[in-house]
Coordinates of C-alpha atoms (C1' of nucleotides) in Angstrom, one line a residue:
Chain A
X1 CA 14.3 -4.7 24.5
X2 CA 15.8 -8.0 24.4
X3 CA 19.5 -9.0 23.7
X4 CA 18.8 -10.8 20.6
X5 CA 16.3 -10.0 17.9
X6 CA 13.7 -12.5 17.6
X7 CA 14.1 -14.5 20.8
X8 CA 11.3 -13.6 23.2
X9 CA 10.0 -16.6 23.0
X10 CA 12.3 -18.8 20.7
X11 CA 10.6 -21.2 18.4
X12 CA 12.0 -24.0 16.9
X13 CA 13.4 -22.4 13.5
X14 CA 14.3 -19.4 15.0
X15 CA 16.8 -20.7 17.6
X16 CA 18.2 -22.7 14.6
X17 CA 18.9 -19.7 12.6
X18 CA 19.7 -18.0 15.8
X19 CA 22.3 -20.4 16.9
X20 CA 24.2 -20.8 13.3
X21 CA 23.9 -16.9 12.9
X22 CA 25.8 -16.9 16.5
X23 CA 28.5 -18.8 15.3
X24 CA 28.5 -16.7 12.0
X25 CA 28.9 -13.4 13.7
X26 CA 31.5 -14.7 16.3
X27 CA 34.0 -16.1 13.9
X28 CA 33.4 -19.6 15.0
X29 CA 32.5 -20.3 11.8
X30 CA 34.6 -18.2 9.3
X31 CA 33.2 -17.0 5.6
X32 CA 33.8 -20.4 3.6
X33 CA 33.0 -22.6 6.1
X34 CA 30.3 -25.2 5.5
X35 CA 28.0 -25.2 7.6
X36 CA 26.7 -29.3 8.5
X37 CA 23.7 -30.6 6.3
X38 CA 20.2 -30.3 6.8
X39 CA 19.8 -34.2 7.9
X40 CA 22.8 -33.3 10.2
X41 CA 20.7 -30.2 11.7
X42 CA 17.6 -32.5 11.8
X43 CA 19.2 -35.2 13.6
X44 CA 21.0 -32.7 16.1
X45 CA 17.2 -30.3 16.7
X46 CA 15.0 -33.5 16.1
X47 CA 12.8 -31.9 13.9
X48 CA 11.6 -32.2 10.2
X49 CA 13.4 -31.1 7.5
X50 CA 11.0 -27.9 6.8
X51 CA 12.1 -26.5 10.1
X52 CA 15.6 -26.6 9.3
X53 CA 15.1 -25.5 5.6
X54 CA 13.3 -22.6 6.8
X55 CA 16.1 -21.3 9.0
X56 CA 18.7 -21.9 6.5
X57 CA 16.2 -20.5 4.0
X58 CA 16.3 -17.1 6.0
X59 CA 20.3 -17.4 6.4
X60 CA 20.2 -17.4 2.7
X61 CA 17.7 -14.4 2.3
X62 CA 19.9 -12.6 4.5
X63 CA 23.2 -13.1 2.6
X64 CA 24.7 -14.6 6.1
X65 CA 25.2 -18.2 3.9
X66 CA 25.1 -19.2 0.6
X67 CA 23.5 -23.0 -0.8
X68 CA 24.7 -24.7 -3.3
X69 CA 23.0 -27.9 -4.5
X70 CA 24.7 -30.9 -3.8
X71 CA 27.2 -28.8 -2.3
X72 CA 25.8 -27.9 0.9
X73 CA 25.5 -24.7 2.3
X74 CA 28.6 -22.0 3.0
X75 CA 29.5 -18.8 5.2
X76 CA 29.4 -16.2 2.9
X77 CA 32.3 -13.5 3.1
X78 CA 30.3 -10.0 4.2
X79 CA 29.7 -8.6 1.1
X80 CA 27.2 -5.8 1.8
X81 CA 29.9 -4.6 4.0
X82 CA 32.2 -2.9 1.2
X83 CA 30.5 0.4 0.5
X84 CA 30.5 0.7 4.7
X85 CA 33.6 -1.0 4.8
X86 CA 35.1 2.6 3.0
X87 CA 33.6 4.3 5.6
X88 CA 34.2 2.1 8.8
X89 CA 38.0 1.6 8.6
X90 CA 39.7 4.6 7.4
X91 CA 43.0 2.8 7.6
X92 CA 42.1 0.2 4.6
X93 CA 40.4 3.5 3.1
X94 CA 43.8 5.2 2.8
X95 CA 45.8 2.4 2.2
X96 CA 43.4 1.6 -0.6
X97 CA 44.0 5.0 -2.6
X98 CA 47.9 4.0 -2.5
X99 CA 48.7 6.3 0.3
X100 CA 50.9 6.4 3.9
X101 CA 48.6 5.4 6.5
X102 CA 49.7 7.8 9.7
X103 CA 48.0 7.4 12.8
X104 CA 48.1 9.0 16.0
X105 CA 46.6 8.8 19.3
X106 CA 45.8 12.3 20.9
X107 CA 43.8 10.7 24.5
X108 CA 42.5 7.7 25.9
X109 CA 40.3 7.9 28.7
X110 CA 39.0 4.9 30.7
X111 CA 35.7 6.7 32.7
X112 CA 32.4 5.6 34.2
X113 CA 29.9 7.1 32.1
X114 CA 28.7 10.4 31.7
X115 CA 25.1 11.7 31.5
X116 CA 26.4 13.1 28.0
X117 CA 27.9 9.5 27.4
X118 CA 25.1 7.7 27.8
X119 CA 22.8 9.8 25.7
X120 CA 25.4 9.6 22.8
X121 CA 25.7 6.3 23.1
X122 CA 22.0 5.8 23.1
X123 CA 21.8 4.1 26.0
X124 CA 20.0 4.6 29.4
X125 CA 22.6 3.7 31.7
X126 CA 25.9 2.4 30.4
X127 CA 28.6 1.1 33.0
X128 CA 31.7 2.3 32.0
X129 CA 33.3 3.5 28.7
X130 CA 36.4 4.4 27.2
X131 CA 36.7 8.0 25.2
X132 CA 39.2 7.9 22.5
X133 CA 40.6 10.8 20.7
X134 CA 43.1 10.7 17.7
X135 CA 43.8 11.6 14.3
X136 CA 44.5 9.5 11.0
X137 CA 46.9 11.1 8.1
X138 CA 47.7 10.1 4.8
X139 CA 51.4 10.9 3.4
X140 CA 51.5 12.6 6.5
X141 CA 48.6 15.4 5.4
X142 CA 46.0 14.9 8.4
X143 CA 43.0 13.1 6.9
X144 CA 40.3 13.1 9.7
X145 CA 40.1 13.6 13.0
X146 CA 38.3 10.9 15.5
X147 CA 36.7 11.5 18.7
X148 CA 35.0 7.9 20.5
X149 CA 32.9 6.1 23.2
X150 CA 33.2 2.3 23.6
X151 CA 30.9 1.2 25.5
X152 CA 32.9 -1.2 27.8
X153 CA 29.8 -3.7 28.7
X154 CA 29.3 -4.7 25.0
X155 CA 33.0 -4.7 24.3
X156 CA 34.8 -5.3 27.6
X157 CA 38.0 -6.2 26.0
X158 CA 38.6 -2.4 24.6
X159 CA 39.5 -1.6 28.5
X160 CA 42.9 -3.4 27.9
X161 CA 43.3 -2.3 24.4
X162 CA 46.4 -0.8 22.9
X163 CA 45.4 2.2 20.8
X164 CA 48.3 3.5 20.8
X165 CA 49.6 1.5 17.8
X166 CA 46.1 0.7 15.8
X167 CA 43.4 3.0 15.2
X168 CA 40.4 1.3 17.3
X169 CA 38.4 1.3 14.3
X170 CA 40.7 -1.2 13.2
X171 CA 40.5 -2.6 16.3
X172 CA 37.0 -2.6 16.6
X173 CA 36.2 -4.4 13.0
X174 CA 38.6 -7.1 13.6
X175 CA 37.1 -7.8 17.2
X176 CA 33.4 -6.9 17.0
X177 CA 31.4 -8.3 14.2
X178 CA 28.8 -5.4 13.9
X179 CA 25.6 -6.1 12.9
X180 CA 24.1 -2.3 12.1
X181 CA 25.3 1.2 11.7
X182 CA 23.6 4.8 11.5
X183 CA 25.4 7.6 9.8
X184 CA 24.2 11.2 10.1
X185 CA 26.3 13.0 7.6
X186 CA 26.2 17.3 8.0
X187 CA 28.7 20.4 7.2
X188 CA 30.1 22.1 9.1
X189 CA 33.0 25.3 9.0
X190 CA 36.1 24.7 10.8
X191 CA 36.7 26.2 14.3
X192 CA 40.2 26.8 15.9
X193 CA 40.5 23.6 17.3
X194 CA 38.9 21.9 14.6
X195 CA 41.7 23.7 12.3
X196 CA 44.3 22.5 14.1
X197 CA 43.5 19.2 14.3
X198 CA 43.1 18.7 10.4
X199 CA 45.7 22.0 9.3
X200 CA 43.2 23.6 7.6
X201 CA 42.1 27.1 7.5
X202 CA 39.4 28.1 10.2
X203 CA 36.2 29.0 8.3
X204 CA 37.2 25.6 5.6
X205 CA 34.4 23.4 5.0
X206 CA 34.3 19.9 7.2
X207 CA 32.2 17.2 6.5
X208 CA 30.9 15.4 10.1
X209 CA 30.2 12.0 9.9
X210 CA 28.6 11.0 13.1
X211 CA 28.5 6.6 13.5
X212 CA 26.8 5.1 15.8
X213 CA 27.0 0.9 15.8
X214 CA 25.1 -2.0 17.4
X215 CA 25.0 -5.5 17.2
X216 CA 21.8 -7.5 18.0
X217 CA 20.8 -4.2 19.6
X218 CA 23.3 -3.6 21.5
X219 CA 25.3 -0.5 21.1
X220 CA 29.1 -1.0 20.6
X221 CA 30.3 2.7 19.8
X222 CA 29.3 5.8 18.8
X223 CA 32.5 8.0 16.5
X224 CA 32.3 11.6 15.5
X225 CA 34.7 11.8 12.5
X226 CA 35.7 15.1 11.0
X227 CA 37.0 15.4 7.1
X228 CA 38.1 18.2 5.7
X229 CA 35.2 18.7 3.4
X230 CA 36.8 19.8 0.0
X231 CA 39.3 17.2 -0.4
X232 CA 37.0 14.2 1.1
X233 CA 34.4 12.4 -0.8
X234 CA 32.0 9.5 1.3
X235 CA 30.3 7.2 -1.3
X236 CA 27.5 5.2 -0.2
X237 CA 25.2 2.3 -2.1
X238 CA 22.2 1.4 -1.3
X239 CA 19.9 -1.1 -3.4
X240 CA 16.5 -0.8 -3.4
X241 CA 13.7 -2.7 -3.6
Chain B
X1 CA 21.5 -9.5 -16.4
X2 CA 17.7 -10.2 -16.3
X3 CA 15.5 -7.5 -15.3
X4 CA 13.8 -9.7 -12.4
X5 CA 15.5 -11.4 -9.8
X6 CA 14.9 -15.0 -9.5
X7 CA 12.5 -15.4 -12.3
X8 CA 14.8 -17.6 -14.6
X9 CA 12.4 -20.9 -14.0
X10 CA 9.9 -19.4 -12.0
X11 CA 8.5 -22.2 -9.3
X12 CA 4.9 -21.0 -7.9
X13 CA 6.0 -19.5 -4.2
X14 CA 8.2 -17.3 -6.2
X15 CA 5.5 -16.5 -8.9
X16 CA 3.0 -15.1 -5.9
X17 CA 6.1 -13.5 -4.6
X18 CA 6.7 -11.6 -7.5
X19 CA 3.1 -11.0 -8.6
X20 CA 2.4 -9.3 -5.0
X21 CA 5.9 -7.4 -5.2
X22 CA 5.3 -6.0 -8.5
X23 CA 1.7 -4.3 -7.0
X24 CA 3.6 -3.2 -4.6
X25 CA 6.8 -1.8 -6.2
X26 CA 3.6 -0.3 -9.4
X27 CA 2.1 1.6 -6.6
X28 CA -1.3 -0.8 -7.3
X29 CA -1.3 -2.0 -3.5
X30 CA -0.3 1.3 -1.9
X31 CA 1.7 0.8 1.9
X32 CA -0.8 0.2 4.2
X33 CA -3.4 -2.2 1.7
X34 CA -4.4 -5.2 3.0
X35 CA -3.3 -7.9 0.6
X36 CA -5.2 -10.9 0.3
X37 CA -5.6 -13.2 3.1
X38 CA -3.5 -16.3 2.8
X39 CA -6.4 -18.8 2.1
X40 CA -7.5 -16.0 -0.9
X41 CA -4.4 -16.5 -2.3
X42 CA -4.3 -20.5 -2.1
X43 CA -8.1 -20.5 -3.8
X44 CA -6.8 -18.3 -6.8
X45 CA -3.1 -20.1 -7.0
X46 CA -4.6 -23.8 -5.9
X47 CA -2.2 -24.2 -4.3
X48 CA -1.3 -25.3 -0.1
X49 CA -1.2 -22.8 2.0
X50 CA 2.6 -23.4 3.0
X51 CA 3.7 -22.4 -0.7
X52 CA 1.8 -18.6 -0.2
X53 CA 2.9 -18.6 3.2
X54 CA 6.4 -18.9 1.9
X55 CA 6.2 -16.1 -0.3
X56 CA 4.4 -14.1 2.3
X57 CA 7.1 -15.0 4.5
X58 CA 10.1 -13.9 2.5
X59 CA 8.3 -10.5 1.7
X60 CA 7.5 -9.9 5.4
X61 CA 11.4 -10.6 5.7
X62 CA 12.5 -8.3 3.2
X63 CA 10.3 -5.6 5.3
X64 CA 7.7 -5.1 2.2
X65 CA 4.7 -5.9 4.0
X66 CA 4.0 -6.4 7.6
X67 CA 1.9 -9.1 9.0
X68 CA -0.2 -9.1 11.5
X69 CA -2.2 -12.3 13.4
X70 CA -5.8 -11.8 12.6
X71 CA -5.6 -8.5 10.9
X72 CA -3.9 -10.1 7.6
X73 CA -0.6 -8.5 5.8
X74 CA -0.5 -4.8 5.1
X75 CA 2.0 -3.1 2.8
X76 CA 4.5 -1.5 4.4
X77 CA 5.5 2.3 4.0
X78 CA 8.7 2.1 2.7
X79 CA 11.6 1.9 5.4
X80 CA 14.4 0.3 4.2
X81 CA 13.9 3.1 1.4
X82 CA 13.4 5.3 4.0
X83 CA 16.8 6.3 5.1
X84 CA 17.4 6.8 1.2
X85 CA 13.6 8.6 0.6
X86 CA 14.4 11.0 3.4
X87 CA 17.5 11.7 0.4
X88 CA 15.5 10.8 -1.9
X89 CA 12.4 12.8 -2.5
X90 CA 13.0 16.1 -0.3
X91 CA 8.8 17.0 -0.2
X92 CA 8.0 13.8 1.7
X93 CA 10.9 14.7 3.7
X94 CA 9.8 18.1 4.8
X95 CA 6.2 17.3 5.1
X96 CA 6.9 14.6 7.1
X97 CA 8.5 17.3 9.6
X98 CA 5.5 19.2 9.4
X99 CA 6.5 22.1 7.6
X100 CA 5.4 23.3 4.6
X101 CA 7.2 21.8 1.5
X102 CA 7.6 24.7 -1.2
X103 CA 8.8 24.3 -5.0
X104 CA 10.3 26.2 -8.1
X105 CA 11.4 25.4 -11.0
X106 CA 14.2 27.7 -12.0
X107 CA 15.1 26.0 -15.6
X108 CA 14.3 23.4 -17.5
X109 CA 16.3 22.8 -21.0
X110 CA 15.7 19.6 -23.2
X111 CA 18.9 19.3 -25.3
X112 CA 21.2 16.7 -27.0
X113 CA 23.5 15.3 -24.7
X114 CA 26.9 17.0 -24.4
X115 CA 30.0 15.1 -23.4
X116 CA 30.1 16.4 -19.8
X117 CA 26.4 15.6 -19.9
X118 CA 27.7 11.9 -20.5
X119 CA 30.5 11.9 -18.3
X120 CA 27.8 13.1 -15.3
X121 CA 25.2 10.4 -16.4
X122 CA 27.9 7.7 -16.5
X123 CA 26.9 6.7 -20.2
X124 CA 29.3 6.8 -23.2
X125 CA 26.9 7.9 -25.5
X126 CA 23.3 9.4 -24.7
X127 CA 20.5 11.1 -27.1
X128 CA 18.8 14.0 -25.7
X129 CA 18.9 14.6 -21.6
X130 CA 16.6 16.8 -19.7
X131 CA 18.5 19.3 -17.1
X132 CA 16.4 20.7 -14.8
X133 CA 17.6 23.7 -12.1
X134 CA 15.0 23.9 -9.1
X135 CA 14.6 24.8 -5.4
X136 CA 12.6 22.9 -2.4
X137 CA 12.0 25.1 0.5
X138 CA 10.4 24.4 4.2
X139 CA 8.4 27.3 5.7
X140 CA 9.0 29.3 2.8
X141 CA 12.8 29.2 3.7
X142 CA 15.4 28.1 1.0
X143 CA 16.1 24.1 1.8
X144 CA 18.5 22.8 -1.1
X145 CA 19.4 23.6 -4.9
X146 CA 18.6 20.9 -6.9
X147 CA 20.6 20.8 -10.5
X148 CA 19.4 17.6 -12.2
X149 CA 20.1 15.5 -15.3
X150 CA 17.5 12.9 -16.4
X151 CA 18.3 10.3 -19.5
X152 CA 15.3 10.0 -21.9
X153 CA 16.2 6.8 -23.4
X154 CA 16.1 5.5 -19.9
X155 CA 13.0 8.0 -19.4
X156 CA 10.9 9.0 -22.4
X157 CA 8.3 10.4 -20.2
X158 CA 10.4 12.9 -18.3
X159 CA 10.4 14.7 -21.6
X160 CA 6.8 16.0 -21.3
X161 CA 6.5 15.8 -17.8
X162 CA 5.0 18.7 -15.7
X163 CA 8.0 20.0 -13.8
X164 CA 6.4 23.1 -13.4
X165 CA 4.1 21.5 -9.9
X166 CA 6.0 18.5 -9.3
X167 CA 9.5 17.9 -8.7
X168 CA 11.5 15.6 -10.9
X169 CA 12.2 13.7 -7.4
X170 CA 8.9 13.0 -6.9
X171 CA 7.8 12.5 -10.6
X172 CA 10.8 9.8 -11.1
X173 CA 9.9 8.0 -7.6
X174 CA 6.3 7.2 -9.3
X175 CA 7.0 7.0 -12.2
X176 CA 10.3 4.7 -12.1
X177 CA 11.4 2.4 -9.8
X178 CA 15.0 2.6 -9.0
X179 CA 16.6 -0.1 -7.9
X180 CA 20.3 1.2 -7.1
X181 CA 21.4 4.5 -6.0
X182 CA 25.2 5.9 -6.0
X183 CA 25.4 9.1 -3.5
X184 CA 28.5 11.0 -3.2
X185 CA 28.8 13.2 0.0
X186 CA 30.8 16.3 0.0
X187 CA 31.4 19.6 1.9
X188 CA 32.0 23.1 0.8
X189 CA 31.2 26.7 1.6
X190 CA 28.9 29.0 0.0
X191 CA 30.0 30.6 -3.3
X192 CA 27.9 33.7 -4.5
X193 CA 25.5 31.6 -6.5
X194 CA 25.0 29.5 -4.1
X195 CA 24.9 31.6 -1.0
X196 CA 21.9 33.8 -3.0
X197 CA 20.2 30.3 -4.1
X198 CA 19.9 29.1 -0.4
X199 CA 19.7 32.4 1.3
X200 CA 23.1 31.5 3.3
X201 CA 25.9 33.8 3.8
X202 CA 29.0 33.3 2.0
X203 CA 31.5 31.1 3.2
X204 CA 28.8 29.1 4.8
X205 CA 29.2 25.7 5.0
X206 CA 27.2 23.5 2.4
X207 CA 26.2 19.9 2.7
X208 CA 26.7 18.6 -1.2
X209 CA 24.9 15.2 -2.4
X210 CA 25.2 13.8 -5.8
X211 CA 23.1 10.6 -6.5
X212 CA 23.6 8.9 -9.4
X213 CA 20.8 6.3 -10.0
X214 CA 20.1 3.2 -12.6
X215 CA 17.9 0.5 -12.4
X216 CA 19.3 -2.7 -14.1
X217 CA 22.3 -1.1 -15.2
X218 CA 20.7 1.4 -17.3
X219 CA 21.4 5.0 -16.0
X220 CA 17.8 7.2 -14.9
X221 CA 19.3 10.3 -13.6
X222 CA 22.1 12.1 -11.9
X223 CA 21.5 15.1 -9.3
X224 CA 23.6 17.3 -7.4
X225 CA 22.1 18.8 -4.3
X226 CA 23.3 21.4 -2.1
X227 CA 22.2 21.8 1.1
X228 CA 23.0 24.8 4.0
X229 CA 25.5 22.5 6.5
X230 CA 24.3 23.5 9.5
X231 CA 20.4 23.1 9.0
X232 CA 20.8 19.9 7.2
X233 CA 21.6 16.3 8.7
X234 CA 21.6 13.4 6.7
X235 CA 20.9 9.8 7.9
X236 CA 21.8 7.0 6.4
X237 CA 21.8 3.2 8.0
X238 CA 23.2 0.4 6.7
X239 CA 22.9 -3.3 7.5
X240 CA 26.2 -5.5 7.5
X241 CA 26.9 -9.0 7.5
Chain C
dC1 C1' 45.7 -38.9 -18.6
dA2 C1' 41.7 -36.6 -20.4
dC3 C1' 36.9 -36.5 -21.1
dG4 C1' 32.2 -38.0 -21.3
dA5 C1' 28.6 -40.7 -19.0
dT6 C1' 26.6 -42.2 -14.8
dT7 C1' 25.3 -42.0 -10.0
dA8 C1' 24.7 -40.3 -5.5
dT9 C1' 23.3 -36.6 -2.8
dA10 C1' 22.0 -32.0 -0.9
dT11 C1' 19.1 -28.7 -1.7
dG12 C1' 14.4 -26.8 -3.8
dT13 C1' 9.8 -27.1 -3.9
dC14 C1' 5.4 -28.7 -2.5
dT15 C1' 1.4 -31.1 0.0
dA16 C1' -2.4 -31.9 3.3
dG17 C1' -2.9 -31.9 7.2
dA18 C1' -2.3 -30.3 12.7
dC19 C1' -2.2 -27.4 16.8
dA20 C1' -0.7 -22.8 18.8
dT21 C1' -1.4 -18.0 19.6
dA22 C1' -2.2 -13.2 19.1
dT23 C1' -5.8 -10.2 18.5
dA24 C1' -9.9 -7.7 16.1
dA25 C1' -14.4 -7.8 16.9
dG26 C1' -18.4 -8.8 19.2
dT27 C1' -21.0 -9.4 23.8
dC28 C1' -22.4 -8.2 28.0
dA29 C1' -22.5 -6.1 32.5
dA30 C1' -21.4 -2.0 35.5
Chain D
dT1 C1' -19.9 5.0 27.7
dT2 C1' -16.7 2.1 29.4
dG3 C1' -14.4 -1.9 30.7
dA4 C1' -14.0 -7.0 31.1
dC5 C1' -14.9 -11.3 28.9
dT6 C1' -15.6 -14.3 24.9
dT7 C1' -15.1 -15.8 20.3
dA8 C1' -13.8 -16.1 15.6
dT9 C1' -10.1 -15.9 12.6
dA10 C1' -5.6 -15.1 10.3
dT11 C1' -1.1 -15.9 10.9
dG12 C1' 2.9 -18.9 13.2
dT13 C1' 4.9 -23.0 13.5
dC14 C1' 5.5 -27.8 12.6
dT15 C1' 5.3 -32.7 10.5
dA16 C1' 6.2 -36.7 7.5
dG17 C1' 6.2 -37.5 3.7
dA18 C1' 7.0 -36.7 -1.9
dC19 C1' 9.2 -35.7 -6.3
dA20 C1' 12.4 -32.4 -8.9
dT21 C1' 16.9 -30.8 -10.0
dA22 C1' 21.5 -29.2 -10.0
dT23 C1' 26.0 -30.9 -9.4
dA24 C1' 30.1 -33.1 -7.0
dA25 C1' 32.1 -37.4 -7.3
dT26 C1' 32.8 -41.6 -9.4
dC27 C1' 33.4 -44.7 -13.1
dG28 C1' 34.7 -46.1 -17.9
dT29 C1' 36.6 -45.5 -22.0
dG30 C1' 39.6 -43.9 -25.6

DNA sequence: CACGATTATATGTCTAGACATATAAGTCAA
DNA sequence: TTGACTTATATGTCTAGACATATAATCGTG
C-alpha cells in the first residue's frame, strides 16, 4: 500500500490535485485561502487548461475547495468535520454544552511497540508509540475515560508532547490534519476499574467508542473512550446518496 | 431547497449524470449492471465523449459505480451507505454474516399522530403515523427490538405495506431513498421488557440506536433500536476534510 | 456619496481529435 | 486442460482551441 492514495504512477491531474490537497491538509494553505488561478496552474504544470480544471474540479467534488466565478477558487473551512468534530475533541464537546472542562492525565508511556500495539493500531510493524491514559470531566463529574496509542512514525512530534496540560485529542486535531476515521460503537457494563475511573456504579451501563484514524493511509492513533452510557448521547450524520 | 442537487440549469454532463444516478438510486440498474459503454452514451446524448466521460467520472468519484478498463462501469454495491446499511437494514446485515436473518412483527397500529408521536418524528404537526413493534434475530437468537414510527404524508405506502414478511427497514430502503440520516447512540441495561424481548439477563448492557431519517427535509421515519451490548458492535467511518 | 450600467475576468462547459494502458477474450501450443 | 501469447477494446489522460456565464471591479451619473 502506498503512502498517498492515487500516486502509483502519478499522472498529470492527479499530482496537481495531489500537490494543492498537500498543502490543504498541512495548513500551508489555510481555509479561505485562494488558491492561484487556473492560467497560473497552467503556466506553472505547462499543461492545458482541462488538466488543471479537472484537478480543481475533483478538489471541488471533494469539498477540499470551493470556486467562485470570477472569484477564483478558495480553501474551504472542514465542514463535514462537525458531526465528528463532537466526537473527536471532547474538550470543545464539553465546553460546548456550557460546562467546566477538567482534564487529567492518569499515564504516559513512551514504548517500542507491542505485538498488541501493532494489531490495534492496524499496523504490521509500527516503530515506537506512545500509550496515553487520562480522564476528561465536566463540572468536575468524570465524563469519559481515554486510553491511547500514537503511533510515533506518522506523528513523531507526540514523543515531546506535553499531555499533561492538553488532552492529546486536542493536541492531536490541532497538529494532525486527519483525513479518515472508524468508530466501532458497543455497550458495555462497568467493571471495578472501569467504575472508578468514571464514579459510577459497577454493573452501570458504558458506552465504548473505539477510534481508530488515518491520514492518506497512514494510521495516526487508535483511542478507546469509555462514557458512562446513561448520561452520554453520540450523534452522528451521515448523508446519503 | 430543490429536490435535486445541481439541476437548477441543467448543462448536458450533468443531465447524463443525473439520468444514470437516478437508475441507480430507483433500483433500475441494480449494483453490479454494466451501464452503457461510454461511446453508447455519446451516440444517444450526441454528444463528445469528454462530456459522458465527465459525468462518468464524477459518479466513479462519488463511489456509485466502479469502472473498469475494458470491462466498462458497473454499479457499485453500496459502500459509502454501507457503514450506515450495516445500521441500516439489519437482514442484509446478518445475512451478510452468514447466519440466518429471522423476523416478527410484534404490533403494528395505524393511528392519528399524537403529540409525543410528533415530538419523536421531529414534525409540528403530522396526520396519521404507522408504529410498528418488531424483532430481527440471527440463528434464531434474539438480535435487536425494533420500535418504529413511519410518517404517511412522507410515506403513503407504508400504510398498506406488508409488514407481516418484510421489515419496515427493508420495505423503506426500496421503496424510499433517504438521503440523510440522524442516529443517536446510547447505552443502558436491560429492563424487564427488554431483557425478555432480547433474551438478555437483566441488568445487561444494551446498545441503544435511534435514527431519525428525512430526505429533503421532509421527515420518513424515526426508530429506536436496542441491541444486547456485548454481542453487538457498531461501525461507523467518516470522511473529514 | 450612493447607485446603476459597463467591462474585465475566472470559471463552466464543450468539442474533435490523439495516444496510452490495462485487461477480457480469443488463439495456440504443450 | 492448462498456460503463454496476442489482440481487441473500453477506459484514462491530454490538447488547443471555443463560447457561455456569473460576478468583482470599474466607471459614470445623479
Amino acid at each position: 500500500m502506498s503512502l498517498v492514495t492515487d500516486a502509483d504512477k502519478p499522472t498529470l491531474y492527479k499530482r496537481i490535485r495531489a500537490d494543492i490537497e498537500k498543502r490543504i491538509l498541512t495548513g500551508e494553505w489555510p481555509p479561505g485561502h485562494r488558491i492561484p488561478f487556473e492560467h497560473e496552474l497552467v503556466a506553472r504544470y505547462g499543461c492545458s487548461r482541462m488538466t488543471v480544471n479537472k484537478a480543481l474540479s475533483e478538489l471541488a467534488q471533494a469539498d477540499l475547495i470551493e470556486r467562485r466565478r470570477r472569484a477564483g477558487s478558495f480553501v474551504r473551512r472542514p465542514q463535514h468535520q462537525s458531526a465528528v468534530l463532537k466526537i473527536a475533541d471532547i474538550r470543545a464537546e464539553i465546553t460546548a454544552l456550557g460546562r467546566a472542562y477538567g482534564y487529567e492525565l492518569i499515564g504516559r508511556k513512551l514504548r517500542a511497540a507491542t505485538a498488541s500495539d501493532c494489531d490495534r493500531l492496524g499496523v504490521k510493524k509500527a516503530g515506537k508509540v506512545v500509550a496515553i491514559t487520562c480522564r476528561h470531566s465536566a463540572d468536575n463529574v468524570p465524563f469519559a475515560a481515554e486510553d491511547r496509542l500514537i503511533d510515533l512514525s506518522s506523528v513523531p512530534d507526540a514523543a515531546t508532547a506535553d499531555f499533561s496540560r492538553e488532552p492529546p485529542g486536542s493536541w492531536l486535531l490541532h497538529h494532525v490534519p486527519w483525513t479518515e476515521a472508524e468508530h466501532t460503537i458497543s455497550a458495555i457494563v462497568a467493571d471495578d476499574r472501569t467504575a472508578e475511573a468514571l464514579d459510577i456504579a459497577v454493573g452501570a451501563p458504558c458506552l465504548v467508542i473505539d477510534r481508530y484514524t488515518w491520514r492518506s493511509a497512514r494510521t495516526i492513533t487508535a483511542v478507546r473512550l469509555l462514557y458512562p452510557g446513561d448520561s452520554h448521547r453520540l450523534v452522528a450524520r451521515f448523508k446519503g446518496g
